[in-house]
Every structure is written in structure tokens, then in C-alpha cells.
CSV table of C-alpha atoms in Angstrom, one decimal:
chain,number,residue,atom,x,y,z
A,280,VAL,CA,41.3,100.9,104.4
A,281,HIS,CA,39.5,98.8,101.5
A,282,TYR,CA,37.4,96.1,100.8
A,283,THR,CA,39.8,92.9,102.1
A,284,PRO,CA,38.5,89.1,100.5
A,285,SER,CA,37.6,86.4,103.2
A,286,ASN,CA,39.1,83.6,101.5
A,287,MET,CA,41.4,83.5,98.0
A,288,GLU,CA,38.0,82.5,95.9
A,289,GLU,CA,37.8,86.4,96.6
A,290,VAL,CA,41.2,87.5,96.3
A,291,GLU,CA,40.9,86.0,93.0
A,292,GLU,CA,38.0,87.2,92.1
A,293,ASP,CA,38.6,90.9,93.2
A,294,ALA,CA,42.0,90.5,90.9
A,295,ILE,CA,39.5,89.3,88.0
A,296,ARG,CA,37.1,91.9,88.5
A,297,PHE,CA,40.2,94.9,88.6
A,298,TRP,CA,41.2,93.5,85.6
A,299,SER,CA,38.6,93.6,83.6
A,300,ASP,CA,37.7,96.2,81.4
A,301,GLU,CA,36.5,96.8,77.8
A,302,HIS,CA,40.1,96.4,76.5
A,303,HIS,CA,40.2,93.2,78.1
A,304,LYS,CA,39.2,89.3,77.4
A,305,ASN,CA,39.3,86.3,79.0
A,306,VAL,CA,41.0,87.9,82.2
A,307,ARG,CA,41.5,84.3,84.5
A,308,CYS,CA,43.8,83.5,87.5
A,309,GLU,CA,46.2,81.0,86.5
A,310,GLY,CA,47.5,80.0,89.5
A,311,VAL,CA,49.4,80.7,92.4
A,312,VAL,CA,53.4,81.1,91.8
A,313,GLU,CA,56.0,82.4,94.4
A,314,HIS,CA,57.8,85.2,93.6
A,315,ASN,CA,61.0,86.9,95.9
A,316,GLY,CA,59.6,84.3,98.3
A,317,VAL,CA,55.9,85.9,98.2
A,318,LYS,CA,52.8,84.0,97.1
A,319,GLN,CA,51.5,86.0,93.9
A,320,LEU,CA,48.2,85.4,92.0
A,321,VAL,CA,49.7,84.9,88.1
A,322,ILE,CA,46.2,87.1,86.2
A,323,LYS,CA,46.0,86.6,82.6
A,324,TRP,CA,44.2,88.9,79.6
A,325,GLU,CA,43.9,89.2,76.3
A,326,TYR,CA,43.5,92.7,74.6
A,327,THR,CA,40.8,93.4,72.9
A,328,ASP,CA,41.4,93.8,68.7
A,329,ASP,CA,39.7,97.7,69.3
A,330,THR,CA,42.5,98.0,72.4
A,331,PRO,CA,43.8,102.3,71.6
A,332,ASN,CA,47.5,100.7,71.4
A,333,GLU,CA,47.7,98.5,68.8
A,334,ASN,CA,50.9,97.0,69.5
A,335,LEU,CA,48.6,95.6,72.1
A,336,ARG,CA,45.6,94.5,70.7
A,337,GLY,CA,45.5,90.5,70.4
A,338,THR,CA,48.3,90.0,72.3
A,339,THR,CA,48.3,88.1,75.9
A,340,ARG,CA,49.1,89.8,78.7
A,341,GLU,CA,50.2,88.8,82.1
A,342,VAL,CA,50.4,90.1,86.1
A,343,LEU,CA,51.6,88.6,89.6
A,344,GLN,CA,48.3,90.5,91.8
A,345,TYR,CA,49.7,90.3,95.5
A,346,ILE,CA,47.4,87.9,97.8
A,347,PRO,CA,46.9,90.0,100.7
A,348,GLU,CA,46.1,88.8,104.7
A,349,PHE,CA,42.5,87.7,104.5
A,350,GLY,CA,40.0,89.6,106.0
A,351,ARG,CA,36.6,89.7,106.1
A,352,GLY,CA,35.1,90.1,103.3
A,353,GLU,CA,32.4,92.6,102.5
A,354,TRP,CA,30.8,93.1,106.0
A,355,VAL,CA,28.2,95.9,107.1
A,356,ALA,CA,27.9,97.2,110.9
A,357,GLN,CA,25.0,95.9,112.8
A,358,THR,CA,26.4,97.0,115.9
A,359,MET,CA,28.5,99.9,117.9
A,360,GLU,CA,31.3,97.4,118.6
A,361,ASP,CA,31.0,97.0,115.1
A,362,ALA,CA,31.8,100.8,113.7
A,363,LYS,CA,34.7,100.4,116.9
A,364,GLN,CA,36.3,97.6,114.8
A,365,MET,CA,35.3,99.2,111.2
A,366,ALA,CA,37.3,101.9,112.6
A,367,ILE,CA,40.5,100.7,113.9
A,368,ASP,CA,40.4,98.6,111.2
A,369,PHE,CA,40.8,101.9,109.4
A,370,CYS,CA,43.0,103.3,111.4
A,371,LYS,CA,45.4,100.3,111.4
A,372,GLY,CA,45.1,100.6,106.9
A,373,VAL,CA,45.9,103.9,106.4
A,374,SER,CA,49.1,104.0,108.5
């Protein structure tokens, strides 16, 4: 029911955007791994020196980020058919 990237570059950009905040620095994608038979992105970052949890300050962490099926990326409905497709996509996404 939300934005669905249209290619791997958009998947990486979206993952980096998701994990970027004032306490994560140098957020980056370090490739793709297979985990339990599923390909996933490796996203890494370092915690800043002002991270509220003092034990995390200056440490490096990583997560495995799910790679969704590619969709249309960001798009705007221009016609009634586009609006219909958006409604169908929404319906599939919430079911």
C-alpha cells in the first residue's frame, strides 16, 4: 500500500533513506546476501557520538533488508485507468 521501487537502485536508495537519521552516519548498502534462501540487502551504519544509548556510540551495526518485488516506482495517476490500477494495487497491498 506504499511506494514500491521499480529497480534495485531504488531499493537501495529507499533502504538507505529508511535507516538514515540524526544518530546513524555513513548509512550504506554493502551488497546482497542470501539468507534462508531469500536475497536481502546488507545495510550498515555507524552510530554517532551523541546517540542517546551510550553503549552504541561509535559502533557499527548492520541489518538485512528485504528486497521487495519491483513495482512502478513513484508515479502519479494521469487517467481513470491509472486511478483504477492504483485502487487495485492498494487492494492487493492491504489484503
